[in-house]
Amino acid sequence: MAEEVELNPKQKKEIAKWFLLNSPAGEIQYVAKDLRLVLNDNEVYDEAVSESFPIYNKSHMICLQMPAGAGDVLVTSFGELGENEYLDPRTAQVAIVDHVKQVCTEVRPATDEELSSAYVEEFRSALDVEILKYAGEAYPKGVCSVYCTKGKEVEGPGFNFELVVVISACRLSPQNFCNGSWRSVWTIEFQDEAQVLEVKGKLQVGAHYFEEGNVQLDAKHECGDSTLFQAIYELLAKYMAFNLLGLDANKSPDDSAISISNILRHHETEYLASLEDLRRKLPVTRTLFPWHNTSQFSLTREITKELGIGK
């Protein structure tokens, strides 16, 4: 019999980090609690959680409540300003975050350098309003934000800038042994020279069912199409022309925001429909699965029956 080899602290830490980073939505605290017992080494544990939690929180785009009713902030790489600091563009505030505890400890006003120029802010805020409406309709427990990731210093026409829309929604029900999450990131590139508006989306759905078993879904989808956005660029060009002439053009950022929101809605609805179609596929029994009454099934019982275990 081969002799067991004791893992060194670095190996233990890397294994612990793997489990933490692969925790399903809303479950990293439970995994961390169990890992503390398994490791039985506070130093290794502390290093593992301090390195893993920031990565996990940003990749899952968790939402934290800011103190004193200041609103919510999304923890994302797009709003990251420095160590543990995250911008909320809607309220022009910066949240200081404790990643391991997953709480916002402090809030400070954002500086002018951390915010978009007045010109870019018109497009950012208009799009934020429309995405807020859409997310409220599509994801009852969803949160969203719109960031300027490139060209935030642009003061007028003739230059490129980039906005990123983030939508994050979780439905956590650990008492019923199931958790789920939706994450979508949309990059909108305003390309002045090419006269196009590029929209690229990355969608991710996660689900975890763990009553008497462990079943997970991790589905990802990417989409984008620049040919559909010529009309939006024309609105942008019209706004630029009005701006140069000193005329009222407040409607153009709003119009482009509505168009972009509709495009996002179309792609996300289409992807959700494809996932719904997946649910409707007939299993090997050729009988529709009763999604309306899943409680009649036991994962362990069905697998035991299927494999003939215990006979």
PDB file of C-alpha atoms in Angstrom:
ATOM      1  CA  MET A   1       0.000   0.000   0.000  1.00  0.00           C
ATOM      2  CA  ALA A   2       1.414   3.362  -1.037  1.00  0.00           C
ATOM      3  CA  GLU A   3       2.373   5.679   1.781  1.00  0.00           C
ATOM      4  CA  GLU A   4       0.276   8.830   2.055  1.00  0.00           C
ATOM      5  CA  VAL A   5       2.175  12.030   1.344  1.00  0.00           C
ATOM      6  CA  GLU A   6       1.448  15.043   3.531  1.00  0.00           C
ATOM      7  CA  LEU A   7       0.560  18.161   1.547  1.00  0.00           C
ATOM      8  CA  ASN A   8       2.626  21.250   2.222  1.00  0.00           C
ATOM      9  CA  PRO A   9       0.893  24.533   3.237  1.00  0.00           C
ATOM     10  CA  LYS A  10       1.080  25.987  -0.286  1.00  0.00           C
ATOM     11  CA  GLN A  11      -0.618  22.923  -1.781  1.00  0.00           C
ATOM     12  CA  LYS A  12      -3.330  23.034   0.872  1.00  0.00           C
ATOM     13  CA  LYS A  13      -3.931  26.713   0.173  1.00  0.00           C
ATOM     14  CA  GLU A  14      -4.265  26.170  -3.584  1.00  0.00           C
ATOM     15  CA  ILE A  15      -6.751  23.331  -3.072  1.00  0.00           C
ATOM     16  CA  ALA A  16      -8.733  25.456  -0.626  1.00  0.00           C
ATOM     17  CA  LYS A  17      -8.777  28.346  -3.116  1.00  0.00           C
ATOM     18  CA  TRP A  18     -10.091  26.042  -5.835  1.00  0.00           C
ATOM     19  CA  PHE A  19     -13.058  25.047  -3.688  1.00  0.00           C
ATOM     20  CA  LEU A  20     -13.753  28.656  -2.695  1.00  0.00           C
ATOM     21  CA  LEU A  21     -13.552  30.041  -6.227  1.00  0.00           C
ATOM     22  CA  ASN A  22     -15.804  27.274  -7.560  1.00  0.00           C
ATOM     23  CA  SER A  23     -18.480  27.795  -4.925  1.00  0.00           C
ATOM     24  CA  PRO A  24     -21.959  28.271  -6.461  1.00  0.00           C
ATOM     25  CA  ALA A  25     -23.678  31.621  -6.120  1.00  0.00           C
ATOM     26  CA  GLY A  26     -24.314  32.602  -2.511  1.00  0.00           C
ATOM     27  CA  GLU A  27     -22.512  29.586  -1.058  1.00  0.00           C
ATOM     28  CA  ILE A  28     -18.899  30.671  -0.538  1.00  0.00           C
ATOM     29  CA  GLN A  29     -19.448  31.405   3.161  1.00  0.00           C
ATOM     30  CA  TYR A  30     -20.713  27.843   3.718  1.00  0.00           C
ATOM     31  CA  VAL A  31     -17.736  26.409   1.831  1.00  0.00           C
ATOM     32  CA  ALA A  32     -15.331  28.590   3.813  1.00  0.00           C
ATOM     33  CA  LYS A  33     -16.829  27.421   7.099  1.00  0.00           C
ATOM     34  CA  ASP A  34     -16.302  23.775   6.165  1.00  0.00           C
ATOM     35  CA  LEU A  35     -12.805  24.415   4.837  1.00  0.00           C
ATOM     36  CA  ARG A  36     -11.747  25.941   8.147  1.00  0.00           C
ATOM     37  CA  LEU A  37     -12.605  22.653   9.851  1.00  0.00           C
ATOM     38  CA  VAL A  38     -10.987  20.495   7.173  1.00  0.00           C
ATOM     39  CA  LEU A  39      -7.742  22.481   7.015  1.00  0.00           C
ATOM     40  CA  ASN A  40      -7.361  22.866  10.757  1.00  0.00           C
ATOM     41  CA  ASP A  41      -4.721  25.493   9.999  1.00  0.00           C
ATOM     42  CA  ASN A  42      -5.694  29.118  10.575  1.00  0.00           C
ATOM     43  CA  GLU A  43      -2.727  30.550   8.673  1.00  0.00           C
ATOM     44  CA  VAL A  44      -3.450  28.553   5.522  1.00  0.00           C
ATOM     45  CA  TYR A  45      -7.154  29.282   5.858  1.00  0.00           C
ATOM     46  CA  ASP A  46      -6.661  33.040   6.257  1.00  0.00           C
ATOM     47  CA  GLU A  47      -4.398  33.205   3.195  1.00  0.00           C
ATOM     48  CA  ALA A  48      -6.829  31.170   1.107  1.00  0.00           C
ATOM     49  CA  VAL A  49      -9.882  33.274   1.936  1.00  0.00           C
ATOM     50  CA  SER A  50      -8.065  36.620   1.632  1.00  0.00           C
ATOM     51  CA  GLU A  51      -6.919  35.691  -1.884  1.00  0.00           C
ATOM     52  CA  SER A  52     -10.142  34.013  -3.023  1.00  0.00           C
ATOM     53  CA  PHE A  53     -12.963  36.222  -1.764  1.00  0.00           C
ATOM     54  CA  PRO A  54     -12.073  39.355  -3.804  1.00  0.00           C
ATOM     55  CA  ILE A  55     -11.884  37.289  -6.999  1.00  0.00           C
ATOM     56  CA  TYR A  56     -15.128  35.461  -6.215  1.00  0.00           C
ATOM     57  CA  ASN A  57     -17.026  38.625  -5.268  1.00  0.00           C
ATOM     58  CA  LYS A  58     -16.001  40.399  -8.478  1.00  0.00           C
ATOM     59  CA  SER A  59     -16.667  37.434 -10.755  1.00  0.00           C
ATOM     60  CA  HIS A  60     -20.112  36.893  -9.201  1.00  0.00           C
ATOM     61  CA  MET A  61     -20.744  40.651  -9.220  1.00  0.00           C
ATOM     62  CA  ILE A  62     -22.237  40.596  -5.741  1.00  0.00           C
ATOM     63  CA  CYS A  63     -24.394  43.477  -4.540  1.00  0.00           C
ATOM     64  CA  LEU A  64     -23.737  45.071  -1.148  1.00  0.00           C
ATOM     65  CA  GLN A  65     -25.778  47.617   0.758  1.00  0.00           C
ATOM     66  CA  MET A  66     -23.958  50.839   1.541  1.00  0.00           C
ATOM     67  CA  PRO A  67     -24.204  52.264   5.082  1.00  0.00           C
ATOM     68  CA  ALA A  68     -26.806  54.820   6.188  1.00  0.00           C
ATOM     69  CA  GLY A  69     -29.201  54.018   3.354  1.00  0.00           C
ATOM     70  CA  ALA A  70     -26.810  55.330   0.724  1.00  0.00           C
ATOM     71  CA  GLY A  71     -27.959  52.685  -1.753  1.00  0.00           C
ATOM     72  CA  ASP A  72     -26.412  49.525  -3.188  1.00  0.00           C
ATOM     73  CA  VAL A  73     -23.080  48.979  -4.881  1.00  0.00           C
ATOM     74  CA  LEU A  74     -22.080  46.224  -7.288  1.00  0.00           C
ATOM     75  CA  VAL A  75     -18.663  44.708  -6.666  1.00  0.00           C
ATOM     76  CA  THR A  76     -17.209  44.433 -10.165  1.00  0.00           C
ATOM     77  CA  SER A  77     -13.852  44.891 -11.851  1.00  0.00           C
ATOM     78  CA  PHE A  78     -15.441  47.672 -13.940  1.00  0.00           C
ATOM     79  CA  GLY A  79     -16.045  49.818 -10.871  1.00  0.00           C
ATOM     80  CA  GLU A  80     -12.856  48.900  -9.033  1.00  0.00           C
ATOM     81  CA  LEU A  81     -10.822  51.998  -8.185  1.00  0.00           C
ATOM     82  CA  GLY A  82      -8.249  50.659  -5.743  1.00  0.00           C
ATOM     83  CA  GLU A  83      -7.830  48.052  -3.085  1.00  0.00           C
ATOM     84  CA  ASN A  84     -11.322  47.347  -1.705  1.00  0.00           C
ATOM     85  CA  GLU A  85     -12.793  50.516  -3.305  1.00  0.00           C
ATOM     86  CA  TYR A  86     -15.696  50.333  -5.769  1.00  0.00           C
ATOM     87  CA  LEU A  87     -17.482  53.117  -7.601  1.00  0.00           C
ATOM     88  CA  ASP A  88     -21.254  53.405  -7.762  1.00  0.00           C
ATOM     89  CA  PRO A  89     -21.715  55.703 -10.797  1.00  0.00           C
ATOM     90  CA  ARG A  90     -25.418  56.252 -10.135  1.00  0.00           C
ATOM     91  CA  THR A  91     -24.851  57.934  -6.775  1.00  0.00           C
ATOM     92  CA  ALA A  92     -21.280  59.145  -7.483  1.00  0.00           C
ATOM     93  CA  GLN A  93     -20.081  57.410  -4.341  1.00  0.00           C
ATOM     94  CA  VAL A  94     -17.219  55.043  -3.590  1.00  0.00           C
ATOM     95  CA  ALA A  95     -17.809  52.056  -1.323  1.00  0.00           C
ATOM     96  CA  ILE A  96     -15.074  50.556   0.822  1.00  0.00           C
ATOM     97  CA  VAL A  97     -15.639  46.795   0.987  1.00  0.00           C
ATOM     98  CA  ASP A  98     -14.630  44.026   3.371  1.00  0.00           C
ATOM     99  CA  HIS A  99     -14.405  41.142   0.911  1.00  0.00           C
ATOM    100  CA  VAL A 100     -14.262  38.263   3.389  1.00  0.00           C
ATOM    101  CA  LYS A 101     -17.246  39.485   5.406  1.00  0.00           C
ATOM    102  CA  GLN A 102     -18.967  40.599   2.178  1.00  0.00           C
ATOM    103  CA  VAL A 103     -20.077  43.933   3.640  1.00  0.00           C
ATOM    104  CA  CYS A 104     -19.604  47.600   2.781  1.00  0.00           C
ATOM    105  CA  THR A 105     -17.914  49.294   5.735  1.00  0.00           C
ATOM    106  CA  GLU A 106     -17.603  52.907   4.552  1.00  0.00           C
ATOM    107  CA  VAL A 107     -18.702  55.300   1.816  1.00  0.00           C
ATOM    108  CA  ARG A 108     -17.035  58.416   0.461  1.00  0.00           C
ATOM    109  CA  PRO A 109     -17.898  60.845  -2.352  1.00  0.00           C
ATOM    110  CA  ALA A 110     -16.220  60.093  -5.671  1.00  0.00           C
ATOM    111  CA  THR A 111     -13.689  62.632  -6.917  1.00  0.00           C
ATOM    112  CA  ASP A 112     -14.035  64.409 -10.278  1.00  0.00           C
ATOM    113  CA  GLU A 113     -11.156  62.295 -11.616  1.00  0.00           C
ATOM    114  CA  GLU A 114     -13.060  59.109 -10.762  1.00  0.00           C
ATOM    115  CA  LEU A 115     -16.223  60.194 -12.605  1.00  0.00           C
ATOM    116  CA  SER A 116     -17.029  60.621 -16.294  1.00  0.00           C
ATOM    117  CA  SER A 117     -16.968  63.982 -18.049  1.00  0.00           C
ATOM    118  CA  ALA A 118     -20.275  65.825 -18.370  1.00  0.00           C
ATOM    119  CA  TYR A 119     -20.462  64.843 -22.061  1.00  0.00           C
ATOM    120  CA  VAL A 120     -20.016  61.092 -21.447  1.00  0.00           C
ATOM    121  CA  GLU A 121     -22.202  61.231 -18.335  1.00  0.00           C
ATOM    122  CA  GLU A 122     -25.185  62.258 -20.468  1.00  0.00           C
ATOM    123  CA  PHE A 123     -24.949  58.970 -22.372  1.00  0.00           C
ATOM    124  CA  ARG A 124     -24.055  56.926 -19.286  1.00  0.00           C
ATOM    125  CA  SER A 125     -26.882  58.234 -17.109  1.00  0.00           C
ATOM    126  CA  ALA A 126     -29.472  57.979 -19.906  1.00  0.00           C
ATOM    127  CA  LEU A 127     -28.531  54.356 -20.495  1.00  0.00           C
ATOM    128  CA  ASP A 128     -28.535  53.686 -16.736  1.00  0.00           C
ATOM    129  CA  VAL A 129     -32.155  54.882 -16.501  1.00  0.00           C
ATOM    130  CA  GLU A 130     -33.286  52.550 -19.285  1.00  0.00           C
ATOM    131  CA  ILE A 131     -31.341  49.542 -17.989  1.00  0.00           C
ATOM    132  CA  LEU A 132     -32.768  50.141 -14.509  1.00  0.00           C
ATOM    133  CA  LYS A 133     -36.282  49.936 -15.970  1.00  0.00           C
ATOM    134  CA  TYR A 134     -35.488  46.809 -17.957  1.00  0.00           C
ATOM    135  CA  ALA A 135     -33.735  45.000 -15.097  1.00  0.00           C
ATOM    136  CA  GLY A 136     -36.627  45.799 -12.763  1.00  0.00           C
ATOM    137  CA  GLU A 137     -39.048  44.159 -15.184  1.00  0.00           C
ATOM    138  CA  ALA A 138     -36.930  41.175 -16.196  1.00  0.00           C
ATOM    139  CA  TYR A 139     -35.157  40.364 -12.924  1.00  0.00           C
ATOM    140  CA  PRO A 140     -37.263  41.145  -9.802  1.00  0.00           C
ATOM    141  CA  LYS A 141     -34.254  40.690  -7.536  1.00  0.00           C
ATOM    142  CA  GLY A 142     -31.724  42.033 -10.014  1.00  0.00           C
ATOM    143  CA  VAL A 143     -29.373  44.981  -9.745  1.00  0.00           C
ATOM    144  CA  CYS A 144     -27.576  46.855 -12.499  1.00  0.00           C
ATOM    145  CA  SER A 145     -25.036  49.547 -13.181  1.00  0.00           C
ATOM    146  CA  VAL A 146     -23.506  51.352 -16.153  1.00  0.00           C
ATOM    147  CA  TYR A 147     -19.806  52.209 -16.099  1.00  0.00           C
ATOM    148  CA  CYS A 148     -17.589  54.234 -18.397  1.00  0.00           C
ATOM    149  CA  THR A 149     -14.505  52.060 -18.870  1.00  0.00           C
ATOM    150  CA  LYS A 150     -12.729  54.003 -21.620  1.00  0.00           C
ATOM    151  CA  GLY A 151     -12.701  57.653 -22.612  1.00  0.00           C
ATOM    152  CA  LYS A 152     -14.337  59.021 -19.464  1.00  0.00           C
ATOM    153  CA  GLU A 153     -12.401  62.257 -19.996  1.00  0.00           C
ATOM    154  CA  VAL A 154     -13.926  62.852 -23.484  1.00  0.00           C
ATOM    155  CA  GLU A 155     -15.501  66.314 -23.561  1.00  0.00           C
ATOM    156  CA  GLY A 156     -17.224  66.238 -26.948  1.00  0.00           C
ATOM    157  CA  PRO A 157     -17.581  64.699 -30.425  1.00  0.00           C
ATOM    158  CA  GLY A 158     -14.599  63.316 -32.336  1.00  0.00           C
ATOM    159  CA  PHE A 159     -13.386  60.801 -29.767  1.00  0.00           C
ATOM    160  CA  ASN A 160     -14.245  57.226 -28.787  1.00  0.00           C
ATOM    161  CA  PHE A 161     -15.561  56.081 -25.447  1.00  0.00           C
ATOM    162  CA  GLU A 162     -16.859  52.833 -23.993  1.00  0.00           C
ATOM    163  CA  LEU A 163     -19.706  52.017 -21.624  1.00  0.00           C
ATOM    164  CA  VAL A 164     -20.265  48.715 -19.839  1.00  0.00           C
ATOM    165  CA  VAL A 165     -23.664  47.548 -18.630  1.00  0.00           C
ATOM    166  CA  VAL A 166     -23.680  45.037 -15.774  1.00  0.00           C
ATOM    167  CA  ILE A 167     -26.783  43.127 -14.653  1.00  0.00           C
ATOM    168  CA  SER A 168     -26.616  40.741 -11.712  1.00  0.00           C
ATOM    169  CA  ALA A 169     -29.469  38.760 -10.172  1.00  0.00           C
ATOM    170  CA  CYS A 170     -29.537  36.001  -7.579  1.00  0.00           C
ATOM    171  CA  ARG A 171     -32.296  33.820  -6.246  1.00  0.00           C
ATOM    172  CA  LEU A 172     -30.981  32.110  -3.145  1.00  0.00           C
ATOM    173  CA  SER A 173     -33.057  29.513  -1.330  1.00  0.00           C
ATOM    174  CA  PRO A 174     -30.639  27.321   0.653  1.00  0.00           C
ATOM    175  CA  GLN A 175     -33.469  26.167   2.913  1.00  0.00           C
ATOM    176  CA  ASN A 176     -34.965  24.551  -0.186  1.00  0.00           C
ATOM    177  CA  PHE A 177     -31.558  23.278  -1.353  1.00  0.00           C
ATOM    178  CA  CYS A 178     -31.373  25.399  -4.494  1.00  0.00           C
ATOM    179  CA  ASN A 179     -29.636  28.612  -5.546  1.00  0.00           C
ATOM    180  CA  GLY A 180     -29.398  30.377  -8.871  1.00  0.00           C
ATOM    181  CA  SER A 181     -27.798  33.413 -10.475  1.00  0.00           C
ATOM    182  CA  TRP A 182     -27.839  35.501 -13.658  1.00  0.00           C
ATOM    183  CA  ARG A 183     -24.915  37.655 -14.769  1.00  0.00           C
ATOM    184  CA  SER A 184     -24.681  39.686 -17.943  1.00  0.00           C
ATOM    185  CA  VAL A 185     -22.008  42.119 -19.074  1.00  0.00           C
ATOM    186  CA  TRP A 186     -22.555  44.311 -22.131  1.00  0.00           C
ATOM    187  CA  THR A 187     -19.754  46.356 -23.678  1.00  0.00           C
ATOM    188  CA  ILE A 188     -20.885  49.289 -25.831  1.00  0.00           C
ATOM    189  CA  GLU A 189     -18.154  50.931 -27.900  1.00  0.00           C
ATOM    190  CA  PHE A 190     -18.918  54.378 -29.317  1.00  0.00           C
ATOM    191  CA  GLN A 191     -16.498  54.462 -32.270  1.00  0.00           C
ATOM    192  CA  ASP A 192     -16.485  57.953 -33.741  1.00  0.00           C
ATOM    193  CA  GLU A 193     -14.060  57.418 -36.643  1.00  0.00           C
ATOM    194  CA  ALA A 194     -15.611  54.154 -37.855  1.00  0.00           C
ATOM    195  CA  GLN A 195     -19.124  55.538 -37.347  1.00  0.00           C
ATOM    196  CA  VAL A 196     -20.379  52.348 -35.737  1.00  0.00           C
ATOM    197  CA  LEU A 197     -21.629  51.291 -32.354  1.00  0.00           C
ATOM    198  CA  GLU A 198     -20.345  47.884 -31.280  1.00  0.00           C
ATOM    199  CA  VAL A 199     -22.339  45.958 -28.670  1.00  0.00           C
ATOM    200  CA  LYS A 200     -20.950  42.741 -27.236  1.00  0.00           C
ATOM    201  CA  GLY A 201     -22.582  40.676 -24.531  1.00  0.00           C
ATOM    202  CA  LYS A 202     -21.461  37.916 -22.176  1.00  0.00           C
ATOM    203  CA  LEU A 203     -24.263  36.090 -20.382  1.00  0.00           C
ATOM    204  CA  GLN A 204     -23.872  33.524 -17.623  1.00  0.00           C
ATOM    205  CA  VAL A 205     -26.463  31.460 -15.767  1.00  0.00           C
ATOM    206  CA  GLY A 206     -25.684  29.338 -12.729  1.00  0.00           C
ATOM    207  CA  ALA A 207     -27.920  26.967 -10.798  1.00  0.00           C
ATOM    208  CA  HIS A 208     -27.254  24.561  -7.942  1.00  0.00           C
ATOM    209  CA  TYR A 209     -29.651  21.900  -6.690  1.00  0.00           C
ATOM    210  CA  PHE A 210     -28.346  19.946  -3.735  1.00  0.00           C
ATOM    211  CA  GLU A 211     -31.183  18.113  -2.026  1.00  0.00           C
ATOM    212  CA  GLU A 212     -29.793  14.615  -1.415  1.00  0.00           C
ATOM    213  CA  GLY A 213     -27.281  15.192  -4.189  1.00  0.00           C
ATOM    214  CA  ASN A 214     -25.313  17.802  -6.118  1.00  0.00           C
ATOM    215  CA  VAL A 215     -26.417  18.985  -9.556  1.00  0.00           C
ATOM    216  CA  GLN A 216     -25.093  22.204 -11.100  1.00  0.00           C
ATOM    217  CA  LEU A 217     -25.678  24.213 -14.247  1.00  0.00           C
ATOM    218  CA  ASP A 218     -23.074  26.674 -15.489  1.00  0.00           C
ATOM    219  CA  ALA A 219     -24.168  28.011 -18.872  1.00  0.00           C
ATOM    220  CA  LYS A 220     -22.374  30.766 -20.783  1.00  0.00           C
ATOM    221  CA  HIS A 221     -23.276  32.613 -23.942  1.00  0.00           C
ATOM    222  CA  GLU A 222     -21.680  35.404 -25.974  1.00  0.00           C
ATOM    223  CA  CYS A 223     -23.340  37.600 -28.551  1.00  0.00           C
ATOM    224  CA  GLY A 224     -22.766  40.791 -30.488  1.00  0.00           C
ATOM    225  CA  ASP A 225     -23.642  42.432 -33.779  1.00  0.00           C
ATOM    226  CA  SER A 226     -22.481  45.800 -35.035  1.00  0.00           C
ATOM    227  CA  THR A 227     -24.622  45.869 -38.182  1.00  0.00           C
ATOM    228  CA  LEU A 228     -27.783  46.486 -36.186  1.00  0.00           C
ATOM    229  CA  PHE A 229     -26.603  49.725 -34.652  1.00  0.00           C
ATOM    230  CA  GLN A 230     -26.213  52.138 -37.563  1.00  0.00           C
ATOM    231  CA  ALA A 231     -29.454  53.871 -36.621  1.00  0.00           C
ATOM    232  CA  ILE A 232     -28.167  54.485 -33.117  1.00  0.00           C
ATOM    233  CA  TYR A 233     -24.989  56.019 -34.482  1.00  0.00           C
ATOM    234  CA  GLU A 234     -27.067  58.366 -36.602  1.00  0.00           C
ATOM    235  CA  LEU A 235     -28.763  59.542 -33.413  1.00  0.00           C
ATOM    236  CA  LEU A 236     -25.349  60.025 -31.861  1.00  0.00           C
ATOM    237  CA  ALA A 237     -24.139  61.978 -34.904  1.00  0.00           C
ATOM    238  CA  LYS A 238     -27.267  64.117 -34.744  1.00  0.00           C
ATOM    239  CA  TYR A 239     -26.554  64.836 -31.103  1.00  0.00           C
ATOM    240  CA  MET A 240     -22.979  65.809 -31.973  1.00  0.00           C
ATOM    241  CA  ALA A 241     -24.198  68.185 -34.688  1.00  0.00           C
ATOM    242  CA  PHE A 242     -26.703  69.805 -32.330  1.00  0.00           C
ATOM    243  CA  ASN A 243     -24.057  70.097 -29.673  1.00  0.00           C
ATOM    244  CA  LEU A 244     -21.695  71.894 -32.049  1.00  0.00           C
ATOM    245  CA  LEU A 245     -24.458  74.305 -33.042  1.00  0.00           C
ATOM    246  CA  GLY A 246     -25.423  74.924 -29.438  1.00  0.00           C
ATOM    247  CA  LEU A 247     -28.967  73.597 -29.989  1.00  0.00           C
ATOM    248  CA  ASP A 248     -31.086  71.511 -27.658  1.00  0.00           C
ATOM    249  CA  ALA A 249     -30.196  67.848 -28.146  1.00  0.00           C
ATOM    250  CA  ASN A 250     -31.178  66.345 -24.822  1.00  0.00           C
ATOM    251  CA  LYS A 251     -33.294  63.732 -26.535  1.00  0.00           C
ATOM    252  CA  SER A 252     -30.487  62.022 -28.473  1.00  0.00           C
ATOM    253  CA  PRO A 253     -28.747  60.325 -25.508  1.00  0.00           C
ATOM    254  CA  ASP A 254     -32.203  59.172 -24.359  1.00  0.00           C
ATOM    255  CA  ASP A 255     -33.074  57.775 -27.788  1.00  0.00           C
ATOM    256  CA  SER A 256     -29.808  55.885 -28.090  1.00  0.00           C
ATOM    257  CA  ALA A 257     -30.257  54.548 -24.555  1.00  0.00           C
ATOM    258  CA  ILE A 258     -33.712  53.188 -25.424  1.00  0.00           C
ATOM    259  CA  SER A 259     -32.366  51.538 -28.580  1.00  0.00           C
ATOM    260  CA  ILE A 260     -29.453  49.913 -26.743  1.00  0.00           C
ATOM    261  CA  SER A 261     -31.767  48.721 -23.967  1.00  0.00           C
ATOM    262  CA  ASN A 262     -34.079  47.136 -26.520  1.00  0.00           C
ATOM    263  CA  ILE A 263     -31.160  45.313 -28.112  1.00  0.00           C
ATOM    264  CA  LEU A 264     -30.057  43.936 -24.745  1.00  0.00           C
ATOM    265  CA  ARG A 265     -33.617  42.922 -23.955  1.00  0.00           C
ATOM    266  CA  HIS A 266     -33.897  41.072 -27.269  1.00  0.00           C
ATOM    267  CA  HIS A 267     -30.690  39.066 -26.827  1.00  0.00           C
ATOM    268  CA  GLU A 268     -31.298  38.209 -23.176  1.00  0.00           C
ATOM    269  CA  THR A 269     -34.911  37.188 -23.794  1.00  0.00           C
ATOM    270  CA  GLU A 270     -33.788  35.031 -26.692  1.00  0.00           C
ATOM    271  CA  TYR A 271     -31.146  33.307 -24.567  1.00  0.00           C
ATOM    272  CA  LEU A 272     -33.553  32.723 -21.684  1.00  0.00           C
ATOM    273  CA  ALA A 273     -36.011  31.192 -24.147  1.00  0.00           C
ATOM    274  CA  SER A 274     -33.309  28.801 -25.350  1.00  0.00           C
ATOM    275  CA  LEU A 275     -32.712  27.697 -21.763  1.00  0.00           C
ATOM    276  CA  GLU A 276     -36.450  27.215 -21.319  1.00  0.00           C
ATOM    277  CA  ASP A 277     -36.458  25.019 -24.427  1.00  0.00           C
ATOM    278  CA  LEU A 278     -33.711  22.938 -22.849  1.00  0.00           C
ATOM    279  CA  ARG A 279     -35.970  22.300 -19.855  1.00  0.00           C
ATOM    280  CA  ARG A 280     -38.748  21.094 -22.137  1.00  0.00           C
ATOM    281  CA  LYS A 281     -36.700  18.382 -23.851  1.00  0.00           C
ATOM    282  CA  LEU A 282     -38.090  14.896 -23.321  1.00  0.00           C
ATOM    283  CA  PRO A 283     -35.943  12.695 -21.060  1.00  0.00           C
ATOM    284  CA  VAL A 284     -35.146   9.069 -21.871  1.00  0.00           C
ATOM    285  CA  THR A 285     -38.500   8.046 -20.366  1.00  0.00           C
ATOM    286  CA  ARG A 286     -40.223   9.961 -23.204  1.00  0.00           C
ATOM    287  CA  THR A 287     -42.329  11.645 -20.518  1.00  0.00           C
ATOM    288  CA  LEU A 288     -42.331  15.360 -19.832  1.00  0.00           C
ATOM    289  CA  PHE A 289     -40.660  16.263 -16.570  1.00  0.00           C
ATOM    290  CA  PRO A 290     -43.159  17.833 -14.125  1.00  0.00           C
ATOM    291  CA  TRP A 291     -41.357  21.083 -13.410  1.00  0.00           C
ATOM    292  CA  HIS A 292     -44.423  22.340 -11.551  1.00  0.00           C
ATOM    293  CA  ASN A 293     -44.038  19.612  -8.918  1.00  0.00           C
ATOM    294  CA  THR A 294     -40.389  18.640  -8.523  1.00  0.00           C
ATOM    295  CA  SER A 295     -40.803  17.738  -4.840  1.00  0.00           C
ATOM    296  CA  GLN A 296     -42.071  14.263  -5.770  1.00  0.00           C
ATOM    297  CA  PHE A 297     -38.548  13.345  -6.905  1.00  0.00           C
ATOM    298  CA  SER A 298     -35.531  12.389  -4.845  1.00  0.00           C
ATOM    299  CA  LEU A 299     -32.197  12.637  -6.641  1.00  0.00           C
ATOM    300  CA  THR A 300     -30.604   9.952  -4.499  1.00  0.00           C
ATOM    301  CA  ARG A 301     -33.594   7.615  -4.840  1.00  0.00           C
ATOM    302  CA  GLU A 302     -33.729   7.992  -8.612  1.00  0.00           C
ATOM    303  CA  ILE A 303     -29.986   7.398  -9.075  1.00  0.00           C
ATOM    304  CA  THR A 304     -30.085   4.397  -6.720  1.00  0.00           C
ATOM    305  CA  LYS A 305     -33.005   2.961  -8.671  1.00  0.00           C
ATOM    306  CA  GLU A 306     -31.374   3.640 -12.051  1.00  0.00           C
ATOM    307  CA  LEU A 307     -28.034   2.033 -11.097  1.00  0.00           C
ATOM    308  CA  GLY A 308     -29.608  -0.883  -9.254  1.00  0.00           C
ATOM    309  CA  ILE A 309     -27.742  -0.096  -6.045  1.00  0.00           C
ATOM    310  CA  GLY A 310     -28.771  -2.088  -2.994  1.00  0.00           C
ATOM    311  CA  LYS A 311     -30.366  -4.933  -4.949  1.00  0.00           C
TER     312      LYS A 311
END
